Coordinates of C-alpha atoms in Angstrom, one line a residue:
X29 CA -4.0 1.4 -5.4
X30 CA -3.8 2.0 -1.6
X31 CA 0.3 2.6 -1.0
X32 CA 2.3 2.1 2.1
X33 CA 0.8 4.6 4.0
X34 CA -2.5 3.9 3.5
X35 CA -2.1 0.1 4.1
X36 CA -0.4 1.1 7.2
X37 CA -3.4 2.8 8.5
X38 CA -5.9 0.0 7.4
X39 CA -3.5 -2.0 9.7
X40 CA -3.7 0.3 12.3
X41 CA -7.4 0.7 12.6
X42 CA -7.9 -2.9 11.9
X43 CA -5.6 -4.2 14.6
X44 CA -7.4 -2.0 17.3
X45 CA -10.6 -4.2 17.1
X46 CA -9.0 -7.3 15.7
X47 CA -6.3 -8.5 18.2
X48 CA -7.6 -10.7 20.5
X49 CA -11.5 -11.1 18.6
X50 CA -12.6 -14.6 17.5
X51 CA -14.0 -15.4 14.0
X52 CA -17.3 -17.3 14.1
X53 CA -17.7 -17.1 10.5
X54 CA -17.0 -16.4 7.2
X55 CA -19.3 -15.7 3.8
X56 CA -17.4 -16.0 0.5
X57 CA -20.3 -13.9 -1.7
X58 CA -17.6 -13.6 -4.7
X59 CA -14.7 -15.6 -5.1
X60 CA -13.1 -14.4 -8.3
X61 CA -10.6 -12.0 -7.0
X62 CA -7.0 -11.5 -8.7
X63 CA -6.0 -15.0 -7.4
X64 CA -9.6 -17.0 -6.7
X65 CA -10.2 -17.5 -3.0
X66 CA -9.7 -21.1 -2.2
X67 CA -12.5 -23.9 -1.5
X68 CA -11.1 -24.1 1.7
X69 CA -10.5 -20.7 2.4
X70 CA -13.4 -20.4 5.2
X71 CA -12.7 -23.4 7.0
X72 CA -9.4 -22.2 7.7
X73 CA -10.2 -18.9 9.1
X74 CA -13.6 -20.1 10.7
X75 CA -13.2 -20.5 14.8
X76 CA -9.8 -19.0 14.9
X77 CA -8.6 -15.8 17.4
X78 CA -6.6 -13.2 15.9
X79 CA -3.2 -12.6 17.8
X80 CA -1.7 -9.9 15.4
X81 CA -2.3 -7.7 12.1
X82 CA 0.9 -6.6 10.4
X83 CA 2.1 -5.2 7.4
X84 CA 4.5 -6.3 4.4
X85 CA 5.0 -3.9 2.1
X86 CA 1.4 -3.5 0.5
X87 CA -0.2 -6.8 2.2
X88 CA -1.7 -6.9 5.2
X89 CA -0.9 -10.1 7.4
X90 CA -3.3 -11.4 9.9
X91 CA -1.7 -13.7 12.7
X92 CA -4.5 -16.6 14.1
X93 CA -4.1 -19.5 16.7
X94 CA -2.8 -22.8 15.4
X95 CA 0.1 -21.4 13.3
X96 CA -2.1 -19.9 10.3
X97 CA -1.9 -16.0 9.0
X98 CA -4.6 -14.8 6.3
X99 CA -2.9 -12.4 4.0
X100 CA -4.8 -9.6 2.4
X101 CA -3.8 -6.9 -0.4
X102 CA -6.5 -4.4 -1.1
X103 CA -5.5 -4.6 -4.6
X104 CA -7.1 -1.0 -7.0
X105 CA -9.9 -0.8 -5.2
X106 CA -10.4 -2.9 -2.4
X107 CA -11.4 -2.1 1.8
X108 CA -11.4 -4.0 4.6
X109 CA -13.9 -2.2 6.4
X110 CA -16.0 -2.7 10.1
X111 CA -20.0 -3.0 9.6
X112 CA -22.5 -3.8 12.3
X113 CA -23.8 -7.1 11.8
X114 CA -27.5 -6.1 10.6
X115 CA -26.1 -3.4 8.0
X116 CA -27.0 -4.5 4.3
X117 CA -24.7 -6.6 2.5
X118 CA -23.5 -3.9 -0.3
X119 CA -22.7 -4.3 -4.0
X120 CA -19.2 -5.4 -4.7
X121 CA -18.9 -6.8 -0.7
X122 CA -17.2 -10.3 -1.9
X123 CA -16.1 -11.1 1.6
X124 CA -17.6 -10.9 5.2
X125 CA -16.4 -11.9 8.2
X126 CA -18.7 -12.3 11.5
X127 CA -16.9 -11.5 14.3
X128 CA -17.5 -12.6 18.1
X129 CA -18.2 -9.3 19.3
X130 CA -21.4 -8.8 16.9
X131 CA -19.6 -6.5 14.3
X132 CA -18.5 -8.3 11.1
X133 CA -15.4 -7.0 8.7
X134 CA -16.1 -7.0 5.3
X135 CA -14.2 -7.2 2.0
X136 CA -15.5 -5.0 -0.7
X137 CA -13.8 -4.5 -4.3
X138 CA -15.4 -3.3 -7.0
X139 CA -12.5 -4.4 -9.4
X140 CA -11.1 -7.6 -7.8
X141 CA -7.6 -7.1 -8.3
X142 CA -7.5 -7.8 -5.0
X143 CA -6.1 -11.4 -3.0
X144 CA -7.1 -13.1 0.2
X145 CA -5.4 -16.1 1.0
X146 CA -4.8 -18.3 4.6
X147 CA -1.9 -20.4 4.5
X148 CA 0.8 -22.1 7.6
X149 CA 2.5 -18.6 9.4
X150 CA 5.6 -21.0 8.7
X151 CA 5.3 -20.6 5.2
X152 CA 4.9 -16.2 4.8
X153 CA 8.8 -15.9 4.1
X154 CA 9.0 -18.9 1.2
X155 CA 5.5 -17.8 -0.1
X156 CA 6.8 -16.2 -3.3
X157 CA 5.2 -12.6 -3.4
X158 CA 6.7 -12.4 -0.1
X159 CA 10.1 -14.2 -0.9
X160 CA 10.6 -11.6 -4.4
X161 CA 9.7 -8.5 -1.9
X162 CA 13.0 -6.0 -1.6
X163 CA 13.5 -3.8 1.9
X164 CA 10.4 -1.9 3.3
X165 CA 11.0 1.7 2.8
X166 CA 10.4 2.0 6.6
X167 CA 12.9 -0.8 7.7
X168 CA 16.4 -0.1 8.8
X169 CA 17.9 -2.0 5.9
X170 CA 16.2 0.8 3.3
X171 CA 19.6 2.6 3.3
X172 CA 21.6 4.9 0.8
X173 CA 24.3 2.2 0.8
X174 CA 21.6 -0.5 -0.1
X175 CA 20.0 1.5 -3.1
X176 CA 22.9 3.3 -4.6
X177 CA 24.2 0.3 -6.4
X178 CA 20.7 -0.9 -7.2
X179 CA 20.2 2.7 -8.6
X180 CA 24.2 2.8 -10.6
X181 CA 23.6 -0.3 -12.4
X182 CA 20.0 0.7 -14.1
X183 CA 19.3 2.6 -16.8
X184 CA 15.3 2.5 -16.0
X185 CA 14.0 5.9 -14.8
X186 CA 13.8 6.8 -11.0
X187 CA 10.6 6.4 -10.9
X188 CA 10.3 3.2 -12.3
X189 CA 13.1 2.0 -10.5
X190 CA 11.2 3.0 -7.2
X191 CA 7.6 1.6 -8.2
X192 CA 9.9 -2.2 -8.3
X193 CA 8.4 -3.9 -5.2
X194 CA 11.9 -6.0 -5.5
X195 CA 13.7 -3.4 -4.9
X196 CA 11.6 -1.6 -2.5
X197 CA 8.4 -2.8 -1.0
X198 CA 5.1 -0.2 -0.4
X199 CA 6.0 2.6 -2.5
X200 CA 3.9 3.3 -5.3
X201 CA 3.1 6.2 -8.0
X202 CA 1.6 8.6 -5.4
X203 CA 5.0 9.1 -2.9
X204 CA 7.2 8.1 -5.6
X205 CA 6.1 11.2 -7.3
X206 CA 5.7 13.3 -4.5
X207 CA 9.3 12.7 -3.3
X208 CA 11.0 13.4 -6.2
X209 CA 9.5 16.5 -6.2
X210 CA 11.0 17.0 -2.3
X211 CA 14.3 16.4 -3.9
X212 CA 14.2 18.2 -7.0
X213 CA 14.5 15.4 -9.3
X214 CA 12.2 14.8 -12.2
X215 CA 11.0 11.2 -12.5
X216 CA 12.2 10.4 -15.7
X217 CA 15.9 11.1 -14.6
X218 CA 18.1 7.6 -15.6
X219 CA 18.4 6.1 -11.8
X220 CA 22.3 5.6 -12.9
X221 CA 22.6 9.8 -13.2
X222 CA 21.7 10.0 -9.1
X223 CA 25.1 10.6 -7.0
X224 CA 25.4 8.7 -3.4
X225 CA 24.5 12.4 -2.4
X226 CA 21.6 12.5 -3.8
X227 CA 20.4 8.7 -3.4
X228 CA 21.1 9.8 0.6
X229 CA 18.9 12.3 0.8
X230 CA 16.1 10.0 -1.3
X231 CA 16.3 7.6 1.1
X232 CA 15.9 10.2 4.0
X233 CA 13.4 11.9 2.6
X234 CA 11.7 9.1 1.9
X235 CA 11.2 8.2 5.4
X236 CA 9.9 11.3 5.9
X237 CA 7.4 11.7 3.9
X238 CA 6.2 8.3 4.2
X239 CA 5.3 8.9 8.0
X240 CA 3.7 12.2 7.5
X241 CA 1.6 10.7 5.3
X242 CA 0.1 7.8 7.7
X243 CA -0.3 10.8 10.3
X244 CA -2.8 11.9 7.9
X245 CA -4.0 8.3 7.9
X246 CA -3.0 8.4 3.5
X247 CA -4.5 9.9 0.6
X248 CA -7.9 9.2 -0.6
X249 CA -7.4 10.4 -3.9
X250 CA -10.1 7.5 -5.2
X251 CA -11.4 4.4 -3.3
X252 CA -9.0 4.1 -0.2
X253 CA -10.9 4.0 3.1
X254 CA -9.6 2.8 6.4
X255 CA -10.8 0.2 8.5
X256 CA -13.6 2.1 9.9
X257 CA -14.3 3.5 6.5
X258 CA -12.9 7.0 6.7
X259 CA -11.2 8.9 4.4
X260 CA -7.3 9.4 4.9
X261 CA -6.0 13.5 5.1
X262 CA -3.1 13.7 3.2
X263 CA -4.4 13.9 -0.5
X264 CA -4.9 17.6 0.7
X265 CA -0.9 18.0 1.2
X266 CA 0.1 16.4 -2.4
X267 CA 2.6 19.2 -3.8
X268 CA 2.4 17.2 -7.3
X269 CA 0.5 14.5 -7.6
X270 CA -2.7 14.4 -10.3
X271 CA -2.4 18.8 -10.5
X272 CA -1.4 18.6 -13.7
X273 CA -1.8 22.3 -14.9
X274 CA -2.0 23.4 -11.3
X275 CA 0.4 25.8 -9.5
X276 CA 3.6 25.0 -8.5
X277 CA 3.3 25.6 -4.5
X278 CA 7.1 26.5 -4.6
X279 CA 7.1 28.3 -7.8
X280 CA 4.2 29.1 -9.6
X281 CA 5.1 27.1 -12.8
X282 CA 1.9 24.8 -14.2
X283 CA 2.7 21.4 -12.8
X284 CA 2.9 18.6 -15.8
X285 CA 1.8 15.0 -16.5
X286 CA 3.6 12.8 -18.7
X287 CA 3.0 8.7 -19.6
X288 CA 5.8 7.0 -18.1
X289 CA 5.2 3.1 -18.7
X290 CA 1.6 2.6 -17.7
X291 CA 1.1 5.2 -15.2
X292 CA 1.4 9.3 -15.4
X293 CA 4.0 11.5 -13.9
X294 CA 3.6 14.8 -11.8
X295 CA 6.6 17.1 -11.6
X296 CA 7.1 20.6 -11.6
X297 CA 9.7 22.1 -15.2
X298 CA 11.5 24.3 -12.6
X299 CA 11.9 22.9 -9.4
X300 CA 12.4 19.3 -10.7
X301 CA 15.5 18.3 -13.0

């Protein structure tokens, strides 16, 4: 699933081409995503100019005149990609959008887990998978105060704690993993055993790591691609992530996976504990 860098960089490219362009029309091909794309879900879009693309947490917000925002998550395996207007409508391409500048934007999932919706701009903060998301990792209120008490009172692992999109918005099993290996703290530690020290420097190098990775424009471990359908950079800086039996790049020790709920774990016996 594309993560908060990733998203971040969709957003980016998306919004270079977007702001300010017209939609003329939109072709539902495939409906039956995650949440199925409403009746009206054209008509609403169709005509409109796009003042602004934004991100919360893993969504990606589209701002249009008259007060409406289209809301997007990618989902496993979705894009959001830019095709010229005569290029061949491709397996899996549920959505496509015909832009006024010839080009059209098209959704393509082979999965459908993921979710396009258009509903009043007034209503983004009550809309409830807005309204149950905790801090963005990249906000100012993402703070060692804020998470220490979150992290005292649990007796769930780190890393499960961290994947909670109510606790934390945009982080998911990629830079979860790859961050507690920055810190030297394996991911099935009980959150409650982490110190204010330690939940500090979590935070901080959170932050961190989170903005290298969208200077490499993400990881394209599987389907991620941007909006102009390249591949992200950072997959090539993963110190942990999917090596199981690989080096260490710290120590040498063979790098393990273990099932933690229904995802794997990456961590390293010596340099993690």
């Amino acid at each position: 699933m594309p993560e908060l860098p990733e998203v971040e960089t969709v957003c980016r490219t998306l919004r270079k081409r977007l702001r300010g362009a017209r939609i003329l029309h939109v072709r539902v091909i495939e409906g039956r995503l995650r949440q199925p794309v409403a009746a009206d879900f054209a008509a609403r879009l169709e005509g409109r100019k796009v003042e602004a693309v934004s991100r919360r947490g893993k969504y990606i917000v589209t701002d249009l005149e008259g007060g409406w925002s289209w809301v997007s998550h990618l989902g496993m395996s979705g894009k959001l990609t830019f095709r010229e207007r005569d290029a061949s409508v491709e397996k899996h391409d549920h959505l496509v959008f015909t832009l006024d500048d010839g080009a059209e934007l098209r959704y393509h999932d082979p999965r459908r887990f993921g979710l396009c919706v258009v509903l009043p701009s007034r209503e983004l903060d009550a809309w409830p998978p807005f309204a149950r998301l905790g801090p963005d990792p990249l906000d100012r209120r993402f703070t060692g105060d804020y998470l220490y008490p979150l992290l005292h009172r649990s007796r769930r692992s780190v890393r499960d704690l961290l994947l909670d999109q109510q606790i934390v918005c945009g982080l998911g099993n990629i830079y979860i993993n790859e961050v507690l290996f920055r810190i030297g703290i394996r991911p099935t530690r009980r959150s409650h055993r982490l110190s204010r020290l330690a939940t500090a420097e979590l935070v901080r190098e959170t932050r961190a790591l989170l903005r290298e990775a969208i200077r490499w424009r993400g990881s394209s471990v599987s389907d991620y691609r941007d909006g102009n359908d390249h591949r992200g950079g950072f997959q090539w800086r993963l110190q942990v992530y999917d090596r199981k039996g690989a080096p260490c790049y710290g120590c040498g020790a063979a790098i393990k996976r273990i099932g933690l709920g229904n995802r794997g774990a990456f961590y390293c016996p010596r340099c993690q504990r």
